[in-house]
Coordinates of C-alpha atoms in Angstrom, one line a residue:
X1 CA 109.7 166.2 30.1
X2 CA 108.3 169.5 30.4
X3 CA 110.5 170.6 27.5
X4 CA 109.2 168.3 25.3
X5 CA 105.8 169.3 26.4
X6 CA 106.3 172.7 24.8
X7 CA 107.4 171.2 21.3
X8 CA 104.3 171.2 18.5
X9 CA 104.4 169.1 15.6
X10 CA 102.1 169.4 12.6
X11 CA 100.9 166.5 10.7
X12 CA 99.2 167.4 7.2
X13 CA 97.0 165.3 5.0
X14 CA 97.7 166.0 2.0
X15 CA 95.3 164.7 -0.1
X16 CA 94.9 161.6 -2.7
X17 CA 97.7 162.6 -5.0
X18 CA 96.6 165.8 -7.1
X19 CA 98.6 168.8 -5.4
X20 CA 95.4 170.4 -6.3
X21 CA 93.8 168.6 -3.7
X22 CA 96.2 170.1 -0.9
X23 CA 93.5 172.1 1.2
X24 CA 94.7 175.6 2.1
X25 CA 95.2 175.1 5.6
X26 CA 98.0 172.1 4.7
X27 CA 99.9 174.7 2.1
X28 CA 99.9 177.4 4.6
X29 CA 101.3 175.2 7.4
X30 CA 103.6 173.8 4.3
X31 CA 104.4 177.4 3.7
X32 CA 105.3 178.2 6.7
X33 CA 107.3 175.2 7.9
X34 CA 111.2 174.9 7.9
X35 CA 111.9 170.9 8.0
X36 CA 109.2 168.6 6.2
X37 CA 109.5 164.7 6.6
X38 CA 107.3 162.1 5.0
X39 CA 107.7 159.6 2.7
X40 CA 108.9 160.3 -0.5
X41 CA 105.9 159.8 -2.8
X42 CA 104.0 161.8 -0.8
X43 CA 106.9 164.6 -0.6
X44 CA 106.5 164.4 -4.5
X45 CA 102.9 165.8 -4.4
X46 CA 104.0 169.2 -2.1
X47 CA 107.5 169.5 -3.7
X48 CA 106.0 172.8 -4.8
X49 CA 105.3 174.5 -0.9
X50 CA 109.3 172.8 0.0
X51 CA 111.5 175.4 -1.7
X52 CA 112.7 177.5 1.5
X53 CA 112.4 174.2 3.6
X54 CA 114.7 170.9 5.0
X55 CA 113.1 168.4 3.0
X56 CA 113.5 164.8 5.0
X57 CA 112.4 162.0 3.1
X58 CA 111.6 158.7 5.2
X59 CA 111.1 155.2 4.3
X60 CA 109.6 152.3 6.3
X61 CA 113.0 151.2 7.7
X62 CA 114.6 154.4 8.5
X63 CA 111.1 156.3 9.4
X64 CA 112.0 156.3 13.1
X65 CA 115.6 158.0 12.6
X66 CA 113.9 160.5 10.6
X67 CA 111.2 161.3 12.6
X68 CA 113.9 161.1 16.3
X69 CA 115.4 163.9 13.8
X70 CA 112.7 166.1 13.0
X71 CA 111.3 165.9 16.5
X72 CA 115.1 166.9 17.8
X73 CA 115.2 170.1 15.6
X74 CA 111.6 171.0 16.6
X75 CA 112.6 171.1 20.0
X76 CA 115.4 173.7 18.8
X77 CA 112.3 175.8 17.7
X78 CA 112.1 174.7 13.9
X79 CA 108.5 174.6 12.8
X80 CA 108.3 170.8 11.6
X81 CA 105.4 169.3 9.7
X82 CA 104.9 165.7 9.0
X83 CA 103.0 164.7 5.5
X84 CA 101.1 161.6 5.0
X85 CA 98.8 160.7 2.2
X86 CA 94.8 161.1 2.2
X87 CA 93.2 162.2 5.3
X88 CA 95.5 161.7 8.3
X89 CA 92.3 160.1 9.9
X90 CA 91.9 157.3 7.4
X91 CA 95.3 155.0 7.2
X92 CA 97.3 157.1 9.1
X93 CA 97.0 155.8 12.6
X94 CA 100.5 154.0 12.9
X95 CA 102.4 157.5 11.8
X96 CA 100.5 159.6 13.7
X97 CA 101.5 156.9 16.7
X98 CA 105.1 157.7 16.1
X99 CA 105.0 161.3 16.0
X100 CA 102.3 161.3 19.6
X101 CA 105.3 159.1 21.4
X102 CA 107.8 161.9 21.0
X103 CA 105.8 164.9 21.9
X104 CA 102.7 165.6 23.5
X105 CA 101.3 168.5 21.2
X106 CA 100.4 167.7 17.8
X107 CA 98.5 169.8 15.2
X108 CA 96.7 167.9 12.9
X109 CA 95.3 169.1 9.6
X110 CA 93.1 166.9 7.7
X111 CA 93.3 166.3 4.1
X112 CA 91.0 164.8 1.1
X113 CA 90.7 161.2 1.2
X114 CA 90.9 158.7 -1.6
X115 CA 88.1 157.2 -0.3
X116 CA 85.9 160.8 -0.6
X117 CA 87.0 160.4 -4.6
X118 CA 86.4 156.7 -4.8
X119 CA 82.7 157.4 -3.6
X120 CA 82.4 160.2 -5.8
X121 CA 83.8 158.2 -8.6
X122 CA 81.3 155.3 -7.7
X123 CA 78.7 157.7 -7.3
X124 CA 77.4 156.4 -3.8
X125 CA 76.8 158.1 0.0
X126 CA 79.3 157.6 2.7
X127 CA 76.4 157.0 4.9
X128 CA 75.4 154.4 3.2
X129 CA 78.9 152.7 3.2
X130 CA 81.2 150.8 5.2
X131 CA 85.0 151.0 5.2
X132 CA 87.7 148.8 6.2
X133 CA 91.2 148.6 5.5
X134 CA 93.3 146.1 6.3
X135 CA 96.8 148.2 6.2
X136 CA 97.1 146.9 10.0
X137 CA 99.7 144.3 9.8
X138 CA 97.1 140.8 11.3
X139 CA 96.7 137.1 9.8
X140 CA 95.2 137.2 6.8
X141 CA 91.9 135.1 7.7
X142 CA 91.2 137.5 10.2
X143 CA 91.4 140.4 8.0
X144 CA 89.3 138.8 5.5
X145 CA 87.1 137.2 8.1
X146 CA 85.7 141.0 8.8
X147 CA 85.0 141.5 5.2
X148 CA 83.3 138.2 4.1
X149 CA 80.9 139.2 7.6
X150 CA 79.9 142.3 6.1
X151 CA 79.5 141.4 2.8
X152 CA 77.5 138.2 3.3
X153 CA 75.4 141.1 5.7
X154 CA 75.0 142.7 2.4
X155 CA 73.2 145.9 3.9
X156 CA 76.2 148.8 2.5
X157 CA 78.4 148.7 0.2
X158 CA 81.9 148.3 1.0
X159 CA 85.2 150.7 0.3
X160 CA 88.3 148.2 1.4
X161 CA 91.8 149.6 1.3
X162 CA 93.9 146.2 0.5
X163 CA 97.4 145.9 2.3
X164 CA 100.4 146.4 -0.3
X165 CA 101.9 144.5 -0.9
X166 CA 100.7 140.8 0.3
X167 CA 97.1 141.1 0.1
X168 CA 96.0 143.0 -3.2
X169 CA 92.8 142.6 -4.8
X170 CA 93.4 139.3 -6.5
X171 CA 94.3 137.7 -3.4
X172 CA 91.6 138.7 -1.5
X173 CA 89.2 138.2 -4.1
X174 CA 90.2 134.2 -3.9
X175 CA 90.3 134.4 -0.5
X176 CA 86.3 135.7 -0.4
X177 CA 85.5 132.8 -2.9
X178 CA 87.0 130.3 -0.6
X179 CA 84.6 131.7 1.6
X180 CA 81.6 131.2 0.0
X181 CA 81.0 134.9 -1.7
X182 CA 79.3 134.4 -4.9
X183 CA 81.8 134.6 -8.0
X184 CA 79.4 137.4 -9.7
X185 CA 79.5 139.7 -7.2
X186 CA 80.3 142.6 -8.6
X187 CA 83.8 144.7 -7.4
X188 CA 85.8 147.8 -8.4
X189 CA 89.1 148.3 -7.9
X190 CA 90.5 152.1 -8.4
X191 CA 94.4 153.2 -8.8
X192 CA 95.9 155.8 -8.4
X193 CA 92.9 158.3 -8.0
X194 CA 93.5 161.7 -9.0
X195 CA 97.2 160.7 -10.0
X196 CA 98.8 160.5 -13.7
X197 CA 98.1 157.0 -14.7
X198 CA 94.6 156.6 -12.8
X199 CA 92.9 153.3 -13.7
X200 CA 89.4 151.6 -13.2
X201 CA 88.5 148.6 -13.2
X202 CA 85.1 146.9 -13.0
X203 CA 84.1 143.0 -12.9
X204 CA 83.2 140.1 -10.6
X205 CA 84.7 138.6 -8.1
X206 CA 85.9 135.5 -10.4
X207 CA 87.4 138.1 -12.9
X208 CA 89.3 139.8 -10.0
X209 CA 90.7 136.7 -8.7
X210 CA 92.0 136.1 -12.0
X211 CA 94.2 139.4 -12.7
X212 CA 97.9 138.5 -13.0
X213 CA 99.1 141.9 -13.6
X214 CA 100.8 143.9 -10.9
X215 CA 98.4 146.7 -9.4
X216 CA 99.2 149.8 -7.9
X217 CA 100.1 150.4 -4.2
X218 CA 97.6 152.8 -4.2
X219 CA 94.5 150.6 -4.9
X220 CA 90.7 150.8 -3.7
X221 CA 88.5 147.9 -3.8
X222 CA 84.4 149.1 -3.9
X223 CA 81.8 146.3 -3.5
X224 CA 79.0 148.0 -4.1
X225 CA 75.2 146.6 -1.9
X226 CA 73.8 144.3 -4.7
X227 CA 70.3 143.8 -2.6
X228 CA 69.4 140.1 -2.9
X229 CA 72.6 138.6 -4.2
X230 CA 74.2 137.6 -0.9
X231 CA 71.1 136.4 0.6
X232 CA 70.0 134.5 -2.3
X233 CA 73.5 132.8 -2.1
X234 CA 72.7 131.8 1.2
X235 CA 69.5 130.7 0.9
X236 CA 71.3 128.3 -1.7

């Protein structure tokens, strides 16, 4: 074990989807590295930092053979970095779980987070703003069951990353009026922020539960604090 002590791994951030939005720290260590895993989308964004480097892509059924790989030739003494999208603090937590079992030393170099952009988008204060994301794999009315709590509260608003691909916005949005969420409360739902193709979209709760396109993967849901309105609907 003490070999595999002595293996470092970096994990980069790497932003919300603009390559402009790589922070210096992440190119350098992109720079610098010679085998680069990460799911493909995201490999897209820093395809211009992989020239001189082993590009591995990875998908969610093969992620473990790639990483087993990656982690193998790091011990050999290749620098290996590991890209995932956003900051690696926000929705990152099961990759970073992965790469932590197979070594004990792990460089992590945050990125930009959608959720930074969808604030600045929505123009309101992290501090003033609860997240959740329901990206952890749970029953459905528990995941909700967090989200009708807080927004019944009604004290912050609310940035909620939805769960590609079985609970999107319209989903949850029935599954909040079922709940007794007013069908005027007012939502946001962002795609693909900072990306070709970026799309807003602002309405109730009613209007979101009835969108029958498909939305992007890469969705954010803002309910922003409507002071009075969930109160009032309780006092009903």
């Amino acid at each position: 074990m003490a070999d595999d002590k002595a293996v470092s791994v970096t994990v980069v951030g790497i932003g919300p989807g603009d390559a402009q939005m790589v922070t210096l720290q992440g190119r350098e260590a992109l720079a610098q590295a010679s085998l680069v895993a990460g799911f493909s989308t995201v490999l897209e964004v820093v395809k211009p930092w992989l020239d001189h480097a082993e590009v591995c892509p990875m998908t969610y059924r093969n992620q473990e053979e790639v990483l087993d790989y990656a982690i193998g030739q790091a011990r050999q003494g290749r620098a290996c970095v590991v890209c995932c999208w956003g900051d690696l603090n926000v929705s990152a937590r099961e990759l970073l779980e992965r790469v932590r079992r197979r070594v004990d030393h792990v460089q992590l170099i945050p990125g930009i987070s959608s959720i930074q952009v969808a604030l600045a988008r929505s123009g309101i204060s992290l501090e003033e703003t609860l997240f959740i994301t329901l990206h952890q794999r749970k029953e459905a009315e528990s995941d909700l069951e967090e989200l009708v709590h807080y927004l019944k509260e009604g004290r912050r608003h609310i940035i909620l990353l939805p769960r590609p691909f079985d609970l999107m916005p319209p989903v949850i949005a029935r599954g909040l009026l079922e709940e007794g969420i007013p069908a005027g409360r007012p939502v946001t739902i962002f795609q693909r922020l900072t990306m070709a193709g970026e799309e807003e979209w602002s309405g109730t709760l009613e209007d979101c539960a009835a969108i029958s396109r498909e939305l992007s993967d890469l969705s954010i849901m803002v309910f922003p604090h409507s002071p009075g309105s969930i109160s009032a609907g309780q006092a009903g």
